[in-house]
Amino acid sequence: MTPDRQVRWPDGSDHAVLVTVNYEDVEYLLAQDPDGTRRHKSQSVFQYGSVRGVPALLAAFAGADVAATWFVPGRLAETRAPQIRDIHAAGHEIAISGYAYEQLDEIPDAAQTEVLRRARDAVADVTGTPPAGFRLQRGDWPVGLSARLADLGFAWSSSLIGEDLPYLLPAGESRQLVELPRNYTCSDRLAFFWNFSPPFPPGQSRIGSYAGALENWRFELAAGRVERLCTVLELHPEVIGTPGRRGLLDELLTGEPLAARTWTPTGSALAHWWRRHQPNNAPSHPVEVLVASTHRTAL
Amino acid sequence: MIVADADRPFAWPGAARSAVLLGFDLDGPTGARLQGEAIWRSTRSFLEGGYGPFRGLPRLLRLLDDLGLPATFFVPAWIVETWPDAGASILEHGHEIAGHGYRHENFFDLTVDQQHEVLGRSQEVFRRHFGRAARGFRTPSGDWHPQTPRLLLEHDYHYSSSLRSDHRPYFHRLADADHDLLEIPARVDLDDYAYFAYATQPPYPPAGDRIASYPAVMDNWRREFEGHHRVGGCLATVWHPKVSGTPGRALALRGLLDPISEQRDVWFATGADIDGWVRSQPLEPTSVVSR
């Protein structure tokens, strides 16, 4: 059971909404399909995100005065440096999701550290700022990953599902990362993305109704506002950036319930605020139950 | 085999024309994938399941309080041990807590001895935490075992809400048993898993079907309520706090339940209330199980 205490967000805001973009271009494909380098049509699906999606999202965010947080595989800072510079220059935050969209729970601990270090340095070379945020995109959370992230200077993650508010991830040596939890509903990829090879969804089930997904997002946002929660939206340039779906984003960002008294910070700003102003996790918090039962000092 | 006496009239208390059992399965991280110590090994699955007792349950208890509706929570005994405050809060809010295995075992796959062990251990946890055994039981993870109804009676369960074969209660009549097990059937149409449960790696549903539209699902459920009311049935839901307890889905459920809760000729009842009512009636309501 959790206390009914409601969060008092900065500046009298009712609601915190973290707008995130998973920007991967062809790294998503190359990491999951050994034939990806020869699949030009499949590559083009993701290249659309760089060609059209990124400018569309930048325009939508500028129009709504929203600072978003973009998770990129570090290699994108090398292959798509102009886009990364544009995003950074527009006031958004760049965070990482590995170097080449790796599945970290399939590689040894030391190799995980090397992936994260390489990604961190690649982004810092382009933006001048070492990234502070991380998102686990594939596989399970490997034991000890929070400590490896803290060792490399990361302050927060937005990876896990199963909370409506930020919380603390123990990271060993009395350190903690702030977790900004996401959910399965508020993702354009899960609602709309469809691909032949590799198949997505796995059974190639139908593309969802635009109006239906928008309604679901609005339910989660409206309730998040009433309960003063933190809602994380997940967008993908190649998905939401099409001329038709772009309208959904504009409706979402400029209409109720996002228009007024909503705090839309970057991931780093939100994590920093949470760390300073909010208490530790409740003892019955699932992450506390998990670490206590497994005698871990780091998640 | 079940033979339903479908034409026999069925009376509900007072002016009620139909009954509703709001049944919630508080599985938390337990389930077919996470048996034994594996429950601690998947950080993602543990946290996704932990949402049920930690966030979904308190939110749904507030919703039920606001609407003044009773409910029955079917809870694996391991959840009672791991989140003792969650179990206690169900009772503090005036609801029923009932059995759902120890760690959400699939009874179809258990031997009779293993089922004895699971049921005995679960009732022992309920007696220790709540001072009494659970009256109700809902079989977790698909089918029960052919011997499960007999074992339920041996372990002091009075009713089950597991099977699908009617839209109103009936008795499992077991040879050589000195009393019957009441069945309050639930329907998969009223199971939120079929609409909203979602996961990746491994994907659930396996094909990765999209999360259904909340308003469309509420419309399906509203039609089921109306239909059950028309035929004088008993609608029993299979809702999961980790699935239906998200902020937006709880809001959608509020929109569904609010008008129904105002209807004076619908009896919202716990499983234990329904069990007590049916057993108090001179006419036996229904059906016979034989094998």
XYZ file of C-alpha atoms in Angstrom:
590
model
C 0.000 0.000 0.000
C 1.217 3.430 -0.792
C 0.409 6.613 1.076
C -2.231 8.851 -0.439
C 0.169 11.797 -0.218
C 0.046 13.785 -3.422
C 3.090 15.324 -5.029
C 3.417 19.111 -5.110
C 5.077 19.742 -8.452
C 7.059 22.942 -9.098
C 5.314 26.212 -9.953
C 1.882 25.014 -8.911
C 1.745 22.423 -11.668
C -0.833 19.667 -11.358
C 1.043 17.101 -13.354
C 4.496 16.234 -14.621
C 4.693 14.971 -18.201
C 8.001 13.724 -19.532
C 7.948 13.823 -23.313
C 10.490 11.321 -24.620
C 11.622 10.381 -28.100
C 13.328 7.126 -28.952
C 15.404 8.170 -31.955
C 17.262 5.204 -33.378
C 17.162 5.450 -37.162
C 18.532 2.188 -38.654
C 20.246 1.116 -35.408
C 16.924 -0.449 -34.347
C 16.994 -2.615 -37.477
C 20.713 -3.390 -37.639
C 20.808 -4.542 -34.026
C 17.965 -7.016 -34.490
C 18.353 -8.310 -38.035
C 21.650 -9.749 -39.292
C 20.533 -8.990 -42.850
C 19.661 -5.430 -41.930
C 22.533 -3.832 -43.874
C 21.142 -5.309 -47.117
C 17.494 -4.494 -46.410
C 17.212 -1.080 -47.995
C 13.431 -0.937 -47.859
C 13.357 -1.763 -44.156
C 16.140 0.751 -43.548
C 14.122 3.395 -45.326
C 11.294 2.930 -42.825
C 13.634 4.154 -40.101
C 15.465 6.703 -42.265
C 12.126 8.442 -42.642
C 12.532 9.364 -38.981
C 15.733 11.296 -39.664
C 14.524 12.841 -42.932
C 11.021 13.898 -41.908
C 10.288 12.795 -38.359
C 12.938 14.768 -36.510
C 12.046 18.109 -38.159
C 8.349 17.413 -37.575
C 8.921 16.688 -33.901
C 11.145 19.747 -33.455
C 8.409 21.905 -34.970
C 5.702 20.299 -32.830
C 7.713 20.740 -29.630
C 8.582 24.342 -30.501
C 4.920 25.083 -31.177
C 3.904 23.669 -27.798
C 6.931 25.043 -25.927
C 7.904 21.578 -24.725
C 11.426 20.433 -23.916
C 11.710 16.766 -24.806
C 14.249 14.112 -23.925
C 15.684 12.087 -26.793
C 17.190 8.646 -26.275
C 19.694 7.716 -28.956
C 22.090 4.859 -29.501
C 25.493 6.590 -29.158
C 26.478 5.711 -32.696
C 23.750 8.011 -33.979
C 25.829 10.931 -32.730
C 28.408 9.835 -35.331
C 26.082 8.899 -38.210
C 23.451 11.604 -37.655
C 25.507 14.345 -36.045
C 23.613 17.233 -37.749
C 20.290 15.982 -36.392
C 21.714 15.484 -32.909
C 23.157 19.015 -32.987
C 19.794 20.449 -34.126
C 17.937 18.645 -31.373
C 20.407 19.762 -28.744
C 20.449 23.340 -30.043
C 16.634 23.461 -29.821
C 16.899 23.019 -26.046
C 16.121 19.330 -25.797
C 18.066 16.791 -23.784
C 20.056 13.966 -25.360
C 20.222 10.717 -23.391
C 21.449 7.301 -24.501
C 20.088 3.827 -25.114
C 23.344 1.931 -25.616
C 25.827 2.478 -28.424
C 24.338 0.300 -31.147
C 20.978 -0.555 -29.565
C 22.525 -3.520 -27.768
C 20.580 -5.930 -25.580
C 22.648 -5.423 -22.438
C 21.475 -8.519 -20.581
C 23.106 -10.640 -23.296
C 26.618 -9.271 -22.811
C 29.081 -9.451 -19.879
C 29.176 -6.739 -17.211
C 32.465 -5.234 -18.407
C 31.210 -5.108 -21.986
C 28.050 -3.320 -20.784
C 30.263 -0.671 -19.207
C 32.206 -0.268 -22.450
C 28.986 0.143 -24.456
C 27.732 2.822 -22.074
C 31.082 4.623 -21.969
C 31.384 4.652 -25.744
C 27.838 5.961 -26.132
C 28.379 8.618 -23.481
C 31.563 9.854 -25.146
C 30.071 9.823 -28.658
C 27.178 12.048 -27.564
C 29.440 14.330 -25.509
C 31.688 14.830 -28.564
C 28.750 16.250 -30.527
C 26.813 18.145 -27.870
C 29.637 19.107 -25.536
C 27.632 17.674 -22.638
C 28.003 14.143 -21.259
C 24.550 12.548 -21.184
C 23.078 11.972 -17.720
C 20.143 9.783 -18.697
C 19.764 6.228 -19.930
C 16.933 4.080 -21.247
C 17.064 0.291 -21.371
C 15.338 -0.509 -24.638
C 15.782 -4.258 -24.949
C 15.823 -7.250 -22.637
C 15.744 -7.367 -18.863
C 17.553 -5.048 -16.450
C 20.878 -6.808 -15.790
C 21.780 -7.122 -12.115
C 24.185 -4.328 -11.163
C 23.458 -2.123 -14.176
C 22.500 0.789 -11.909
C 25.972 0.705 -10.324
C 27.660 0.642 -13.728
C 25.577 3.633 -14.813
C 26.444 5.529 -11.624
C 30.149 4.724 -12.116
C 29.975 6.449 -15.512
C 28.250 9.549 -14.169
C 24.690 8.786 -15.196
C 22.108 10.243 -12.800
C 18.845 8.787 -13.971
C 17.097 6.175 -16.080
C 13.729 5.997 -17.803
C 13.491 2.275 -18.424
C 11.213 0.373 -16.136
C 7.465 -0.102 -16.173
C 5.354 -0.392 -13.048
C 5.056 2.999 -11.326
C 3.189 6.260 -11.743
C 5.813 8.432 -10.063
C 9.610 8.631 -10.176
C 11.498 6.571 -7.602
C 15.024 5.725 -6.547
C 17.088 2.821 -7.829
C 19.809 1.713 -5.419
C 23.131 1.880 -7.277
C 25.603 0.589 -4.666
C 27.939 2.530 -2.352
C 24.949 4.528 -1.041
C 24.334 5.946 -4.514
C 20.935 6.106 -6.192
C 19.709 6.697 -9.701
C 16.337 8.340 -10.210
C 14.030 6.155 -12.281
C 11.436 7.927 -14.439
C 9.127 5.003 -15.143
C 7.301 4.585 -18.426
C 4.211 2.588 -19.347
C 3.012 0.464 -22.246
C 0.007 2.588 -23.142
C 1.584 5.934 -23.967
C 3.851 4.694 -26.778
C 3.301 5.446 -30.445
C 5.449 2.462 -31.461
C 3.318 -0.023 -29.556
C 0.147 1.552 -30.952
C 1.113 2.105 -34.587
C 4.450 0.668 -35.699
C 4.282 -2.165 -38.203
C 7.115 -3.827 -40.121
C 7.678 -6.852 -42.328
C 11.260 -7.773 -41.390
C 11.952 -8.032 -38.548
C 8.226 -8.470 -37.949
C 6.619 -5.948 -35.647
C 4.385 -6.639 -33.834
C 5.717 -10.211 -33.550
C 2.460 -11.598 -34.993
C 2.008 -8.602 -37.309
C -1.301 -7.754 -35.732
C -3.134 -4.712 -37.081
C -2.066 -1.102 -36.857
C -4.114 0.490 -34.094
C -6.850 3.049 -34.581
C -5.388 6.559 -34.405
C -8.437 7.891 -32.599
C -8.424 4.907 -30.219
C -4.788 5.389 -29.229
C -5.269 9.121 -28.785
C -8.242 8.461 -26.517
C -6.218 6.009 -24.413
C -3.369 8.508 -24.053
C -5.859 11.145 -23.013
C -7.325 8.850 -20.361
C -3.867 8.277 -18.886
C -2.987 11.971 -19.048
C -6.309 13.121 -17.603
C -6.055 10.682 -14.701
C -2.378 11.531 -14.188
C -3.383 15.122 -13.831
C -6.170 14.439 -11.320
C -3.842 12.280 -9.231
C -0.821 14.611 -9.674
C 1.355 11.887 -11.166
C 4.203 11.787 -13.644
C 3.226 10.521 -17.085
C 5.915 9.497 -19.569
C 5.098 9.696 -23.290
C 7.192 7.704 -25.756
C 7.434 8.899 -29.329
C 9.394 7.719 -32.359
C 10.221 10.047 -35.260
C 9.455 7.425 -37.918
C 6.080 6.661 -36.294
C 4.519 9.884 -35.047
C 6.284 12.053 -37.630
C 4.084 11.158 -40.609
C 1.787 13.905 -41.897
C -1.292 12.131 -40.557
C -0.013 11.124 -37.156
C 1.743 14.426 -36.572
C -1.743 15.834 -36.032
C -2.250 13.481 -33.083
C 0.851 14.897 -31.457
C -0.275 18.467 -31.987
C -3.682 17.655 -30.531
C -2.039 16.007 -27.559
C 0.503 18.745 -26.859
C -1.724 21.763 -27.342
C -5.106 20.499 -26.128
C -6.345 19.528 -22.690
C -5.083 18.070 -20.442
C -1.575 19.139 -21.400
C -2.183 22.788 -22.088
C -2.194 24.366 -18.653
C -0.553 23.727 -15.296
C 1.501 20.872 -16.652
C 5.220 20.699 -15.961
C 7.094 19.303 -18.968
C 10.700 19.171 -17.805
C 13.595 17.316 -19.386
C 14.590 14.024 -17.828
C 17.535 15.600 -16.029
C 15.450 18.440 -14.628
C 12.791 16.032 -13.400
C 15.316 13.634 -11.870
C 17.176 16.482 -10.177
C 13.961 17.885 -8.711
C 12.791 14.480 -7.512
C 16.103 13.731 -5.815
C 16.006 17.049 -3.924
C 12.349 17.253 -2.984
C 10.919 13.791 -2.570
C 11.314 11.181 0.181
C 12.851 7.773 -0.221
C 10.833 4.896 -1.637
C 8.164 3.473 0.665
C 9.210 0.142 2.241
C 6.464 -1.618 0.269
C 7.695 -0.186 -3.020
C 8.342 -3.104 -5.369
C 11.976 -2.106 -5.854
C 12.513 -2.091 -2.078
C 10.833 -5.493 -1.767
C 13.044 -6.816 -4.563
C 16.364 -5.555 -3.196
C 15.520 -6.562 0.377
C 14.523 -10.067 -0.663
C 17.591 -10.593 -2.854
C 20.043 -8.832 -0.499
C 21.299 -6.545 -3.237
C 22.854 -3.129 -2.748
C 22.420 -2.180 -6.395
C 19.627 -2.953 -8.814
C -20.005 -32.871 -16.955
C -22.280 -30.058 -15.969
C -26.027 -30.142 -16.529
C -27.579 -26.743 -16.075
C -31.163 -26.411 -14.967
C -31.384 -23.273 -17.014
C -35.109 -22.657 -16.781
C -35.418 -22.579 -13.028
C -36.257 -19.059 -11.854
C -33.640 -17.362 -9.799
C -34.360 -14.836 -7.057
C -31.982 -12.132 -5.872
C -32.388 -10.258 -2.563
C -35.073 -7.609 -2.278
C -35.924 -5.836 -5.499
C -32.700 -6.854 -7.200
C -33.071 -8.248 -10.659
C -29.424 -9.167 -11.199
C -26.191 -9.441 -9.254
C -22.664 -8.222 -9.864
C -19.539 -9.713 -8.327
C -16.674 -7.283 -8.820
C -13.869 -9.823 -8.728
C -10.236 -8.699 -8.783
C -7.253 -11.039 -9.045
C -4.358 -9.472 -7.138
C -1.619 -11.566 -8.739
C 1.241 -9.093 -8.352
C 4.399 -10.612 -9.848
C 3.142 -14.193 -9.471
C 2.103 -16.136 -12.532
C 2.960 -19.059 -14.732
C 6.279 -17.550 -15.836
C 7.624 -16.812 -12.383
C 7.291 -19.968 -10.294
C 9.631 -20.736 -7.423
C 12.677 -18.542 -7.005
C 12.391 -17.283 -10.586
C 10.123 -14.588 -9.207
C 13.221 -12.724 -7.992
C 15.252 -13.095 -11.178
C 13.438 -10.873 -13.631
C 13.651 -7.291 -12.451
C 11.308 -6.091 -15.163
C 8.622 -8.684 -14.537
C 8.821 -8.248 -10.773
C 8.357 -4.489 -10.970
C 5.584 -4.716 -13.567
C 3.717 -7.188 -11.368
C 4.472 -5.283 -8.153
C 2.436 -2.427 -9.609
C -0.694 -4.419 -8.662
C -0.379 -4.392 -4.866
C 1.624 -1.147 -4.698
C -0.292 1.200 -7.019
C -3.246 -0.538 -8.656
C -4.862 -1.839 -5.467
C -4.943 1.450 -3.503
C -6.302 3.260 -6.553
C -9.076 0.685 -7.036
C -9.912 0.712 -3.323
C -10.393 4.484 -3.567
C -12.625 3.994 -6.608
C -14.752 1.375 -4.810
C -14.972 3.632 -1.736
C -16.150 6.541 -3.864
C -18.847 4.452 -5.512
C -19.777 2.556 -2.337
C -19.309 -0.824 -4.001
C -18.131 -4.086 -2.404
C -15.658 -6.382 -4.147
C -13.871 -9.685 -3.746
C -10.104 -9.824 -4.192
C -8.663 -13.218 -5.089
C -5.129 -13.101 -3.727
C -2.279 -15.638 -3.872
C -1.126 -16.246 -0.302
C 2.449 -15.306 -1.261
C 1.172 -11.786 -2.009
C -0.373 -11.652 1.471
C 3.027 -12.555 2.945
C 5.018 -10.185 0.713
C 2.679 -7.157 0.900
C 0.841 -7.739 4.221
C -0.540 -4.185 4.245
C -2.210 -4.795 0.894
C -4.185 -7.767 2.207
C -5.125 -5.916 5.384
C -6.304 -2.876 3.403
C -8.753 -5.008 1.407
C -10.491 -5.990 4.649
C -10.267 -2.499 6.163
C -12.168 -1.161 3.167
C -14.924 -3.703 3.733
C -14.159 -6.096 0.905
C -13.628 -9.837 0.842
C -10.225 -11.463 0.432
C -10.334 -14.925 -1.132
C -7.900 -17.597 -2.293
C -5.943 -17.718 -5.540
C -3.261 -20.347 -4.920
C -0.035 -19.793 -3.013
C 1.982 -18.388 -5.908
C -0.632 -18.499 -8.684
C 0.012 -22.164 -9.524
C -1.600 -23.825 -12.504
C -3.710 -26.456 -10.716
C -4.148 -28.498 -13.888
C -0.436 -29.345 -13.736
C -0.311 -30.216 -10.016
C -0.691 -33.651 -8.486
C -3.350 -34.143 -5.813
C -0.627 -34.057 -3.144
C 0.797 -30.841 -4.514
C -2.662 -29.263 -4.539
C -3.141 -30.331 -0.905
C 0.128 -28.649 -0.075
C -0.730 -25.407 -1.928
C -4.258 -25.167 -0.529
C -3.235 -26.069 3.020
C -0.354 -23.611 3.007
C -2.539 -20.858 1.543
C -5.304 -21.284 4.095
C -2.692 -21.353 6.851
C -1.396 -17.945 5.649
C -4.957 -16.575 5.603
C -5.646 -17.886 9.119
C -2.388 -16.397 10.412
C -2.908 -12.973 8.801
C -6.684 -12.573 8.944
C -7.798 -14.958 11.683
C -9.805 -17.144 9.343
C -9.618 -19.243 6.223
C -10.737 -17.922 2.849
C -14.301 -18.856 1.873
C -13.810 -18.287 -1.830
C -11.331 -19.463 -4.408
C -10.587 -18.652 -8.006
C -8.379 -21.043 -9.909
C -5.240 -19.325 -11.238
C -3.674 -19.818 -14.678
C -6.267 -21.623 -16.718
C -7.751 -25.001 -15.882
C -8.085 -26.596 -12.538
C -7.444 -30.273 -11.945
C -10.388 -32.714 -12.035
C -9.912 -33.302 -8.282
C -9.630 -29.600 -7.381
C -13.295 -29.034 -6.356
C -13.111 -31.938 -3.892
C -9.837 -30.625 -2.477
C -11.322 -27.145 -2.116
C -14.071 -28.544 0.110
C -11.504 -30.433 2.168
C -9.625 -27.183 2.727
C -12.695 -25.243 3.913
C -13.466 -23.298 0.769
C -17.205 -22.779 0.255
C -17.348 -21.351 -3.219
C -15.367 -21.013 -6.403
C -15.441 -18.382 -9.123
C -13.490 -20.278 -11.725
C -15.646 -21.848 -14.421
C -17.530 -20.418 -17.376
C -20.580 -22.591 -17.907
C -23.375 -20.293 -16.807
C -24.163 -16.653 -16.162
C -25.510 -17.356 -12.668
C -24.356 -19.463 -9.715
C -24.712 -23.229 -9.501
C -23.504 -26.069 -7.292
C -20.765 -28.574 -7.929
C -22.390 -31.721 -6.519
C -19.636 -34.143 -5.633
C -20.299 -37.803 -4.892
C -19.547 -38.704 -1.255
C -19.174 -35.054 -0.211
C -21.447 -33.931 2.614
C -21.875 -30.461 1.163
C -21.657 -28.754 -2.215
C -19.225 -26.260 -3.638
C -20.965 -23.200 -5.035
C -19.739 -21.942 -8.378
C -20.088 -18.242 -9.221
C -19.004 -18.414 -12.816
C -16.893 -15.654 -14.293
C -16.455 -14.961 -17.959
C -13.377 -14.337 -20.050
C -15.284 -11.534 -21.790
C -15.049 -9.703 -18.485
C -11.327 -10.428 -18.061
C -9.181 -7.339 -18.530
C -6.248 -9.527 -19.624
C -8.001 -10.212 -22.893
C -8.069 -6.500 -23.689
C -5.305 -4.673 -21.878
C -2.529 -6.962 -20.599
C 0.675 -6.184 -22.452
C 4.354 -7.008 -22.234
C 7.423 -7.164 -24.431
C 10.293 -9.679 -24.478
C 8.571 -12.065 -24.189
C 5.614 -10.382 -25.804
C 2.142 -10.645 -24.315
C -0.076 -11.302 -26.124
C 2.392 -13.454 -28.077
C 1.469 -11.788 -31.374
C 1.898 -8.333 -29.834
C -1.681 -7.207 -30.434
C -2.300 -3.582 -29.562
C -3.745 -2.463 -26.250
C -7.472 -2.140 -26.898
C -9.304 1.179 -26.907
C -10.480 1.956 -23.387
C -13.856 3.396 -24.462
C -14.485 0.443 -26.805
C -13.801 -2.032 -23.987
C -16.039 -0.119 -21.590
C -18.749 -0.330 -24.231
C -18.331 -4.122 -24.436
C -18.533 -4.384 -20.675
C -21.527 -2.070 -20.452
C -23.348 -4.318 -22.917
C -22.480 -7.366 -20.803
C -23.822 -5.646 -17.677
C -27.021 -4.761 -19.508
C -27.392 -8.275 -20.891
C -26.801 -9.972 -17.549
C -29.284 -7.601 -15.960
C -31.868 -8.446 -18.619
C -31.610 -12.193 -17.998
C -31.410 -11.837 -14.213
C -27.912 -13.243 -14.086
C -24.838 -12.721 -11.990
C -21.992 -11.021 -13.749
C -18.548 -11.727 -12.278
C -15.487 -9.795 -13.427
C -11.882 -10.955 -13.694
C -10.054 -7.695 -13.273
C -6.421 -7.375 -12.233
C -5.120 -4.380 -10.264
C -1.864 -4.460 -12.240
C -3.841 -4.301 -15.504
C -6.940 -2.226 -14.739
C -5.357 -0.196 -11.943
C -3.452 2.226 -14.183
C -4.588 5.828 -13.747
C -6.360 5.970 -17.105
C -8.017 2.563 -16.920
C -9.281 3.199 -13.388
C -10.757 6.435 -14.731
C -12.446 4.515 -17.540
C -13.792 1.962 -15.028
C -15.207 4.801 -12.969
C -17.148 5.927 -16.022
C -18.449 2.398 -16.513
C -19.379 1.676 -12.902
C -20.734 5.038 -11.812
C -24.114 4.790 -13.615
C -24.521 1.090 -12.831
C -23.864 1.702 -9.139
C -26.866 4.072 -9.130
C -29.193 1.363 -10.419
C -31.267 0.178 -7.453
C -32.206 -3.176 -8.945
C -28.603 -4.402 -9.267
C -27.185 -6.239 -6.270
C -23.448 -5.597 -5.946
C -22.161 -8.306 -3.649
C -19.008 -10.084 -2.576
C -18.627 -13.746 -3.436
C -19.215 -14.609 0.224
C -22.487 -12.617 0.199
C -23.639 -14.449 -2.913
C -22.636 -17.789 -1.408
C -24.633 -17.020 1.746
C -27.645 -15.850 -0.232
C -27.804 -18.798 -2.568
C -27.458 -21.279 0.287
C -30.301 -19.544 2.158
C -32.733 -20.118 -0.696
C -35.186 -23.013 -0.534
C -34.828 -23.782 -4.196
C -31.483 -24.985 -5.273
C -30.468 -22.728 -8.057
C -29.151 -24.982 -10.642
C -26.767 -27.503 -11.803
C -25.179 -30.810 -11.110
C -21.635 -31.883 -11.675
C -20.926 -35.506 -12.273
C -18.050 -37.422 -13.708
